[in-house]
Amino acid sequence: MNTNSFQLRHIGPSNAEQEKMLATIKANSLEDLINETVPDNIRLKNPLDLEPAMSEYQYLAHIKELSEKNKVFKSYIGLGYHEAIVPSVIQRNILENPGWYTAYTPYQAEIAQGRLEALLNYQTMICDLTGMELANASLLDESTAAAEAMALLFDVRDRAKKKSGAHKFFVSNEILPQTLSLLQTRSIPIGIELVIGNHEDFNFGDDFFGAILQYPGKFGQIFDYESFVSKANKNKIKVAVAADILSLVKLKAPGEFGASVVVGTTQRFGIPLGYGGPHAAYFATKEAYKRSIPGRIIGVTKDKNGKRALRMALQTREQHIKRERATSNICTAQVLLAVMAGMYAVFHGKSGIQFIADSVHNKTITLANKLSDLGIEQTNTSYFDTITVKAESQKVKVVAEANGINFNYIDDRTLSISVNETTGLKELNAIIAVFTEVLNLNSNTIPSISRENNIEKNVQRNTSFLDNEIFNTYQSETDMMRYIKKLERKDLALNHSMISLGSCTMKLNAASEMLPLSNPQWGNIHPFVPLNQAEGYQEVLQKLEHQLNIVTGFAGTSLQPNSGAQGEFAGLMTIRAYHQSNGDSHRNICIIPASAHGTNPASAVMAGMKVIVTKTAENGNIDLADLLEKAEIHKNNLAALMVTYPSTHGVFESEIQEITKIIHDNGGQVYMDGANMNAQVGLTNPATIGADVCHLNLHKTFAIPHGGGGPGVGPICVAPQLVPFLPTNPIIATGGKNAITAISAAPWGSALACLISYGYITMLGAKGLTDSTKTAILNANYIKERLEGYYPTLYTGEKGRAAHEMIIDCRDFKQNGIEVVDIAKRLMDYGFHAPTVSFPVGGTMMIEPTESESISELDRFCDAMISIRKEITEATKENANNPLKNAPHTQEMLTSDDWSLPYTRKQAAFPLAYIADNKFWPTVRRVDDAYGDRNLICSCNPIEDYM
């Protein structure tokens, strides 16, 4: 075995195992299998033109060398990003722990109680600090959250506002520049007119439905917004407030002065800067808007025994169910980062968070006072952590950068300085030294930190927060370590067993890909530093863009989108801009197959398009005749087709080039959903099938871990005619010469996470990537063959093969009283997370094993499924007291003195021999979703409940 080959570590089945699997599926060779699966007319004729694969050792040396090209200055730029201290106990036990970063979105609540509790803590923290009734479990970044706030306020306009066509949204000129850019991107397609101005001059006209304020303002000034919000509410104008999370420890909560929505980022709660992300945004609102709130909400319910349990609440809002009627692409979240931010509050506790906020504020006042002593004017009358000073910016910049310091240079005569948690006396004196050098004064140091308060009394916080027991218990590292472990034990992740989710591609997240994320040379770079301070990042990001261009066959890539859903939106917005540049602004029809991901129609509506759905043929493919008819009917207004390839049914449609030609012949562009790119890499690509743009789920095909529901990265790759329209950023220019406005807050989105995919591609190389795809297809067909005769496969290709995933039909089991959800819950007893349930076809399971799983794990899964099939045979409609209906079985049940079930404890918990060696115990019985939705509780119990 070549121990230098990363490919051999990443791909599960050995060569010998592959031979055995090929014999099982009756294929002469792996190449023959691929020829029977992928249509010849779309196969790539040459290998991918990528650099030779590196070994893991070579890659780690390479990425360290690149990290040293970054210049890690002390950045006091602010603008929504602040250097933060990641508590070591959280870094070691969560960020670097596959038990946390390899978990899937908690749709199967019974095996995700740990993550759900951590997110409930996060929601409680957000509600406490914002003074709002309801918070979600995170969004992508502050600017995205602000755009979602605008969309929510537009959606919940009262009847009179809707009837009068109120469509104006006031944006304070204090808003962060990246947020303004994203508001512009999101407002135009859905018919919202932004009005930007000074909140003190706002006229509160009837044609306004909402407003957004920055708190504190972008350069640190704290405004008293109470009268503005009161007047707005009287005029039925609902107000969103974008608030700095740490400042809310000191400032009056926006919920107290009448805000309808509060948004922001939790980055400064122990999350690395990472050149812009990933960071968890927060979104809090009133309970009255619970049906319209974007994002996932974690709620309290009970299990089958009446025991307290957690689950994702109100899932009927999900776009997978509501499609084009969804309020937003609400599957989008940053769960791993939200978990870390919530744990930051748990670890520091109320008094610790108060200490940090007081310390930051005291240091800011100390700095302001010292600068004033030097004769430098500070213009903010009330501030928390950011001061604005008058000085010759260019002179200051030269000296500051020579001393490894960044400030925010507003104009030639003005700059701002944002103090953060890492700023100490040494750092304050380094800042002062810059100004004394600029002013040619003698060295003048700060001897100590003052203990003052510069926040005006009427905006000071006077309500309590973080009083819950959870924030006042785990302040020692021993206790915190054990609490994190306690929650981890309640969650099933990839470090326990295969997660065979179709369309979600839960593959190995290799340690060598993840290690660089802990390096401060990557973690401590502010997204708005000059490019010459981020040369390591620039090299990685440019190389990754090039690699993705090669893989897709396209001409350009934007790494800015922070998720697959956001990538869909970005792709459609580039198509929209392209049509506008050709004088075809009227093109607004988006054709979407009935089998498409629910995010597709939701994204199309967000991009201002009208959705036309095409039929599915009997074999599961797109109905070509129906597509042709609809394309021709709408040819004068056709904007795009959104197509998933291979199809969501797990099949390479041989007519794909004919499909894309129909769209092009009728004036449209083709958007390819990249969710199933794991079956394409090295074998075919979007350009070859005739697409014009695709998004790529780096958290699927390219190995970024799911993190329990985020981080994700969803870059778009485009054909030459769309390159000019790739998105930009208002502070650091990116994208094309005719770039659309921002899609995410940071210029390169979640740049830190992009290191993972760069490592994945660099260590696999062309052959490793292609062999991974082939093995993913082999593994899926092996499962298909092993389950033959037990579960019918719903769709196959023309030669009877599946692609990288397959759909098994469970609908006939209803005659035994068994639903597909019962199989999902029973799999927990066998130590497995269920495949994707009832998508894209109700009553089915979509199975995707990925290339990372060995034959032994595939066999364990198949054995479990076959065993369950036998249990289904023994079940009847008349008697629901069977292992499937009672699943999952908890340890509490098995150890109880009372056992009245008509089957043995062994059959309940240990139905196959292998389970005893590595038993995973669900901690609650089947949860009652309906009860939780009827009795919505989305934060921790108040402290009175524990007294």
XYZ file of C-alpha atoms in Angstrom, residues 129-646:
518
model
C -29.733 39.903 24.433
C -32.125 41.282 21.796
C -35.218 41.388 24.006
C -37.219 39.508 21.364
C -39.634 36.600 21.755
C -38.319 34.207 19.107
C -34.944 33.506 17.496
C -33.904 31.044 14.828
C -30.911 28.702 14.961
C -28.751 30.980 12.728
C -28.462 32.391 9.214
C -25.446 32.857 6.935
C -24.110 36.294 7.862
C -25.357 39.651 9.156
C -26.032 41.104 5.723
C -28.027 38.061 4.623
C -29.995 38.246 7.870
C -30.748 41.931 7.207
C -32.013 41.057 3.722
C -34.180 38.320 5.236
C -35.537 40.869 7.728
C -36.523 43.135 4.840
C -38.248 40.224 3.084
C -40.080 39.192 6.265
C -41.343 42.733 6.904
C -42.523 42.903 3.290
C -44.294 39.554 3.732
C -46.066 40.547 6.975
C -47.327 43.968 5.817
C -50.826 44.550 7.133
C -53.771 44.389 4.765
C -53.923 48.158 4.237
C -50.236 48.366 3.336
C -50.578 45.479 0.877
C -53.711 46.979 -0.651
C -52.048 50.363 -1.134
C -48.958 48.728 -2.627
C -46.546 50.030 0.013
C -43.161 48.918 -1.298
C -40.562 51.350 0.068
C -37.993 50.268 2.631
C -35.986 52.874 4.521
C -32.298 52.086 5.039
C -30.329 54.210 7.487
C -27.140 55.635 6.018
C -25.462 54.195 9.125
C -25.948 50.658 7.769
C -22.828 48.581 7.072
C -21.782 49.000 3.414
C -21.826 45.264 2.703
C -25.345 45.053 4.122
C -26.534 47.892 1.892
C -25.104 46.086 -1.134
C -26.921 42.876 -0.239
C -30.170 44.737 0.419
C -29.848 46.157 -3.090
C -29.329 42.668 -4.532
C -32.339 41.211 -2.776
C -34.781 44.134 -3.036
C -34.940 44.795 -6.777
C -36.146 41.358 -7.992
C -39.085 41.292 -5.561
C -40.195 44.882 -6.185
C -38.925 46.652 -3.073
C -37.613 50.206 -3.430
C -34.799 51.157 -1.066
C -34.702 54.706 0.282
C -31.374 55.506 1.923
C -31.050 58.440 4.287
C -30.661 59.892 7.773
C -33.137 58.408 10.230
C -33.525 61.819 11.854
C -34.991 63.217 8.605
C -37.307 60.322 7.722
C -40.861 61.340 6.725
C -42.775 58.126 7.649
C -44.874 58.206 4.462
C -47.674 55.709 3.788
C -45.726 54.134 0.915
C -43.142 52.729 3.371
C -43.640 49.292 4.915
C -40.394 48.964 6.852
C -37.026 50.347 7.897
C -33.642 49.098 9.069
C -31.257 50.774 11.518
C -27.660 49.971 12.567
C -27.035 49.815 16.324
C -24.437 51.193 17.012
C -23.874 52.987 13.685
C -21.264 51.734 11.211
C -18.563 54.017 12.656
C -19.503 53.501 16.311
C -21.956 56.286 17.154
C -24.780 55.079 19.410
C -28.115 56.625 18.474
C -31.244 56.681 20.596
C -33.737 55.120 18.195
C -36.678 54.924 20.610
C -38.640 57.889 19.234
C -37.961 56.831 15.625
C -39.256 53.318 16.235
C -42.270 54.591 18.180
C -43.243 56.951 15.365
C -42.664 54.244 12.748
C -44.866 51.774 14.608
C -47.647 54.374 14.871
C -47.458 54.718 11.090
C -47.558 50.908 10.664
C -43.934 50.857 9.512
C -42.135 47.919 11.056
C -38.487 48.377 12.035
C -35.543 45.979 11.861
C -32.406 46.691 13.876
C -28.972 45.313 12.946
C -27.257 45.159 16.331
C -23.766 44.304 17.505
C -24.252 41.278 19.763
C -21.667 42.246 22.415
C -22.889 45.832 22.622
C -26.329 44.553 23.642
C -24.812 43.619 27.008
C -24.468 47.381 27.602
C -27.206 48.845 25.391
C -30.966 48.848 25.692
C -32.345 45.776 23.925
C -34.064 46.634 20.609
C -37.075 44.589 21.714
C -37.533 47.081 24.525
C -37.912 50.039 22.175
C -40.292 48.349 19.759
C -38.206 46.676 17.058
C -39.998 44.013 15.010
C -36.815 42.193 13.954
C -33.257 42.207 15.308
C -30.368 40.772 13.286
C -26.602 40.615 13.505
C -23.619 38.298 13.648
C -22.309 36.208 16.542
C -18.779 36.128 15.082
C -17.266 37.994 18.014
C -18.581 35.307 20.371
C -15.539 33.095 19.945
C -15.444 32.547 16.172
C -12.264 33.139 14.088
C -12.370 35.996 11.568
C -11.350 33.546 8.833
C -11.120 36.265 6.156
C -14.891 36.652 6.294
C -16.426 33.400 7.448
C -18.040 31.088 8.202
C -19.868 32.929 10.987
C -23.365 32.433 12.400
C -25.765 35.321 11.915
C -28.661 35.700 14.303
C -32.280 36.573 13.550
C -34.815 37.390 16.262
C -38.386 38.555 15.926
C -41.861 38.438 17.454
C -43.708 35.174 17.947
C -46.496 36.607 15.774
C -44.153 36.159 12.790
C -43.247 32.529 13.533
C -44.747 31.314 10.242
C -42.667 33.802 8.251
C -39.329 33.684 10.090
C -36.510 32.388 7.880
C -34.141 29.693 9.051
C -34.573 26.729 11.328
C -36.176 27.018 14.728
C -35.398 24.559 17.514
C -38.372 23.878 19.750
C -39.274 21.908 22.854
C -41.725 19.018 22.638
C -42.168 15.611 24.283
C -41.401 12.063 23.208
C -43.668 9.008 23.185
C -43.178 8.582 26.950
C -43.951 12.228 27.675
C -40.286 13.020 28.301
C -38.940 16.450 27.280
C -37.416 16.334 23.811
C -36.187 18.806 21.210
C -36.680 18.996 17.461
C -36.807 21.432 14.565
C -40.137 23.223 14.853
C -42.582 24.395 12.192
C -40.892 22.485 9.382
C -43.899 23.105 7.144
C -42.242 26.467 6.383
C -39.344 24.622 4.711
C -38.930 25.291 1.022
C -38.752 21.541 0.395
C -42.443 21.555 1.285
C -43.581 25.024 0.199
C -41.309 25.318 -2.878
C -41.973 28.672 -4.616
C -44.274 29.733 -1.757
C -41.474 29.458 0.821
C -40.637 32.678 2.669
C -36.965 32.174 1.813
C -34.360 29.463 1.270
C -34.684 28.593 4.889
C -32.561 25.445 4.946
C -29.636 27.851 5.054
C -27.798 27.998 8.413
C -24.388 28.024 10.140
C -25.071 25.453 12.831
C -21.510 24.532 13.852
C -20.693 28.223 14.333
C -23.962 28.846 16.178
C -23.124 25.950 18.486
C -19.708 27.504 19.168
C -21.182 30.977 19.801
C -23.805 29.565 22.146
C -21.128 27.586 23.971
C -19.073 30.771 24.287
C -21.947 32.228 26.326
C -22.380 28.982 28.291
C -18.663 28.839 29.153
C -18.230 32.502 30.091
C -21.636 32.758 31.710
C -23.523 35.921 32.429
C -20.802 37.461 34.565
C -18.093 36.555 32.061
C -19.948 38.087 29.108
C -20.609 41.176 31.227
C -16.880 41.361 32.080
C -15.880 41.099 28.406
C -18.319 43.838 27.338
C -17.247 46.129 30.189
C -13.587 45.479 29.406
C -13.997 46.298 25.688
C -15.910 49.477 26.522
C -13.402 50.590 29.180
C -10.477 50.102 26.793
C -12.268 52.098 24.105
C -12.816 55.004 26.503
C -9.186 54.796 27.641
C -8.019 54.990 24.021
C -10.341 57.897 23.231
C -9.169 59.829 26.270
C -5.507 59.321 25.444
C -5.983 60.382 21.814
C -7.793 63.479 23.077
C -4.804 64.231 25.316
C -2.661 64.103 22.161
C -4.920 66.715 20.550
C -6.755 64.288 18.263
C -10.466 64.987 17.930
C -12.841 62.077 18.595
C -16.292 62.764 17.139
C -18.608 60.064 18.536
C -20.648 61.487 21.413
C -21.723 58.058 22.626
C -20.012 54.781 21.723
C -19.434 51.200 22.821
C -16.270 49.872 21.146
C -15.657 52.111 18.121
C -14.384 55.657 18.010
C -14.132 57.980 15.015
C -11.175 60.359 14.949
C -9.956 63.219 12.790
C -6.478 62.681 11.379
C -4.624 62.589 8.077
C -5.639 59.098 7.059
C -2.867 58.450 4.538
C -0.125 59.398 6.975
C -1.706 57.282 9.703
C -2.100 54.340 7.314
C 1.571 54.311 6.329
C 2.748 54.312 9.953
C 0.049 51.914 11.160
C 0.751 49.306 8.487
C 4.485 49.591 9.133
C 3.647 48.604 12.711
C 1.306 45.757 11.778
C -1.945 47.602 12.517
C -5.107 48.185 10.441
C -7.670 50.925 11.027
C -10.796 51.737 9.031
C -10.014 54.688 6.781
C -13.287 56.516 6.099
C -11.917 59.434 4.058
C -8.774 61.556 3.819
C -9.418 63.199 7.180
C -11.354 60.562 9.127
C -10.779 57.046 10.407
C -12.418 54.745 12.905
C -10.888 52.336 15.432
C -12.811 49.332 16.756
C -11.538 47.787 19.993
C -12.148 44.080 20.581
C -11.811 41.308 23.143
C -8.152 40.676 22.274
C -7.142 44.312 22.800
C -5.035 44.786 25.935
C -2.851 47.541 27.372
C 0.026 46.506 25.095
C -2.197 46.832 21.998
C -3.609 50.194 23.134
C -0.102 51.555 23.556
C 0.832 50.266 20.082
C -2.126 52.262 18.685
C -1.044 55.358 20.602
C 2.516 54.897 19.305
C 1.198 55.140 15.733
C -0.349 58.524 16.427
C 2.591 59.880 18.376
C 4.822 58.967 15.419
C 2.450 60.625 12.945
C 2.323 63.750 15.126
C 6.069 63.612 15.755
C 5.546 63.559 19.516
C 7.554 61.863 22.226
C 6.511 58.398 23.335
C 3.381 58.699 25.417
C 1.918 55.526 26.921
C -1.295 54.568 28.686
C -0.456 53.451 32.230
C -3.752 51.682 33.014
C -7.304 51.043 31.818
C -9.911 53.536 33.008
C -13.223 52.417 34.472
C -15.679 54.823 32.876
C -18.942 54.691 30.986
C -19.519 56.671 27.820
C -22.977 55.338 26.975
C -25.782 57.857 27.484
C -28.180 56.870 30.237
C -31.309 56.652 28.063
C -29.733 53.940 25.863
C -28.118 51.932 28.663
C -29.383 48.417 29.274
C -31.498 48.063 32.409
C -32.910 44.575 31.910
C -31.346 41.293 32.902
C -30.061 38.596 30.521
C -28.505 35.092 30.536
C -30.135 34.291 33.879
C -30.913 30.724 32.890
C -29.102 27.979 34.761
C -27.321 26.866 31.589
C -25.367 30.145 31.515
C -24.408 29.967 35.169
C -23.148 26.403 35.651
C -20.223 25.465 33.394
C -17.577 28.106 34.054
C -14.793 25.664 34.927
C -13.104 23.895 32.018
C -13.681 20.497 33.603
C -17.425 21.105 33.780
C -17.518 22.603 30.314
C -15.572 19.714 28.757
C -17.967 17.214 30.319
C -21.043 19.182 29.249
C -19.854 19.261 25.635
C -19.123 15.520 25.791
C -22.537 14.846 27.321
C -24.216 16.547 24.365
C -21.903 14.895 21.823
C -22.905 11.445 23.109
C -26.530 12.181 22.217
C -25.710 12.768 18.536
C -25.039 10.291 15.753
C -22.393 11.639 13.360
C -20.061 10.254 10.684
C -17.548 9.234 13.346
C -20.039 6.597 14.409
C -21.457 5.158 11.170
C -22.339 5.818 7.554
C -24.899 8.575 6.888
C -26.332 7.548 3.529
C -28.346 10.653 2.732
C -29.282 10.923 -0.931
C -28.626 14.391 -2.348
C -26.639 15.346 0.755
C -23.367 13.483 0.175
C -22.048 12.839 3.673
C -18.506 11.817 2.780
C -15.237 11.730 4.695
C -14.039 15.105 5.981
C -10.365 14.179 6.223
C -8.325 15.384 9.195
C -5.627 16.835 6.930
C -8.265 18.981 5.215
C -9.522 20.243 8.580
C -6.260 20.899 10.452
C -5.422 24.274 8.823
C -8.657 25.781 10.183
C -7.068 25.968 13.637
C -4.053 27.929 12.396
C -4.280 31.632 13.421
C -2.410 32.534 10.203
C -5.677 31.613 8.479
C -8.084 32.407 11.304
C -7.129 35.959 12.276
C -7.438 37.786 8.945
C -10.143 40.481 8.702
C -12.076 40.276 5.389
C -11.401 43.929 4.542
C -7.619 44.013 4.966
C -5.571 45.197 1.972
C -4.963 42.369 -0.503
C -1.213 42.400 0.110
C -1.875 41.238 3.688
C -3.793 38.182 2.455
C -1.474 36.812 -0.219
C -1.789 33.265 1.140
C -5.569 33.466 1.018
C -5.519 35.037 -2.438
C -3.358 32.229 -3.778
C -5.581 29.517 -2.292
C -8.810 31.155 -3.452
C -7.528 31.787 -6.973
C -6.240 28.209 -7.233
C -9.557 26.868 -5.955
C -11.454 28.963 -8.498
C -9.182 27.555 -11.218
C -9.691 23.988 -9.960
C -13.461 24.427 -9.996
C -13.322 25.928 -13.503
C -11.473 22.801 -14.659
C -13.904 20.440 -12.920
C -17.001 22.172 -14.347
C -15.587 23.089 -17.765
C -16.629 26.698 -17.187
C -14.785 30.005 -17.582
C -15.247 31.742 -14.242
C -16.093 31.126 -10.583
C -17.361 33.196 -7.667
C -16.696 31.772 -4.206
C -18.896 34.388 -2.551
C -22.149 32.416 -1.980
C -22.231 30.903 1.513
C -24.548 27.991 0.771
C -26.039 25.957 -2.036
C -29.333 27.858 -1.838
C -27.456 31.160 -1.977
C -25.470 29.809 -4.945
C -28.724 29.069 -6.757
C -29.869 32.639 -6.170
C -26.501 34.022 -7.303
C -26.576 31.922 -10.475
C -30.067 33.113 -11.368
C -29.092 36.720 -10.666
C -26.194 36.459 -13.135
C -28.625 35.085 -15.715
C -30.978 37.966 -14.944
C -28.164 40.505 -15.392
C -27.118 38.838 -18.657
C -30.624 39.123 -20.091
C -30.830 42.755 -18.981
C -27.524 43.517 -20.705
C -29.050 42.196 -23.932
C -32.128 44.383 -23.575
C -34.223 41.383 -22.503
C -35.397 42.560 -19.088
C -38.789 40.994 -19.789
C -37.333 37.464 -19.644
C -38.635 36.233 -16.288
C -39.935 32.684 -16.842
C -38.013 29.934 -15.069
C -38.862 26.354 -16.028
C -38.296 23.844 -13.222
C -38.963 20.066 -13.337
C -41.431 18.730 -10.776
C -38.657 16.559 -9.295
C -36.321 19.502 -8.584
C -34.961 20.432 -5.165
C -37.340 22.672 -3.235
C -34.641 25.320 -3.097
C -34.882 25.730 -6.895
C -38.357 27.297 -7.070
C -37.713 29.273 -3.876
C -34.529 30.735 -5.414
C -36.311 31.531 -8.682
C -38.983 33.531 -6.868
C -36.295 35.380 -4.870
C -34.667 36.298 -8.200
C -37.937 37.806 -9.419
C -38.819 34.959 -11.759
C -42.105 33.192 -12.398
C -41.930 29.409 -12.002
C -43.345 27.052 -14.637
C -43.230 23.382 -13.608
C -42.693 20.593 -16.158
C -43.961 17.051 -15.810
C -42.016 13.950 -14.927
C -42.141 11.059 -17.383
C -43.001 7.532 -16.240
C -39.313 6.568 -16.101
C -38.595 9.475 -13.742
C -36.920 11.676 -16.367
C -37.980 15.123 -17.500
C -40.962 14.844 -19.848
C -39.291 16.079 -23.021
C -42.519 16.775 -24.929
C -43.917 18.816 -22.039
C -40.644 20.742 -21.707
C -40.594 21.543 -25.432
C -44.198 22.687 -25.361
C -43.668 24.992 -22.384
C -40.373 26.374 -23.725
C -42.039 27.290 -27.004
C -45.114 28.787 -25.311
C -42.883 31.019 -23.194
C -40.035 31.556 -25.675
C -40.439 35.341 -25.711
C -40.078 35.557 -21.927
C -38.009 32.471 -21.135
C -35.161 33.292 -18.751
C -33.872 29.923 -17.573
C -34.283 26.230 -16.965
C -33.189 24.877 -13.580
C -32.143 21.242 -13.905
C -30.424 18.815 -11.519
C -27.964 16.401 -13.126
C -27.845 13.498 -12.619
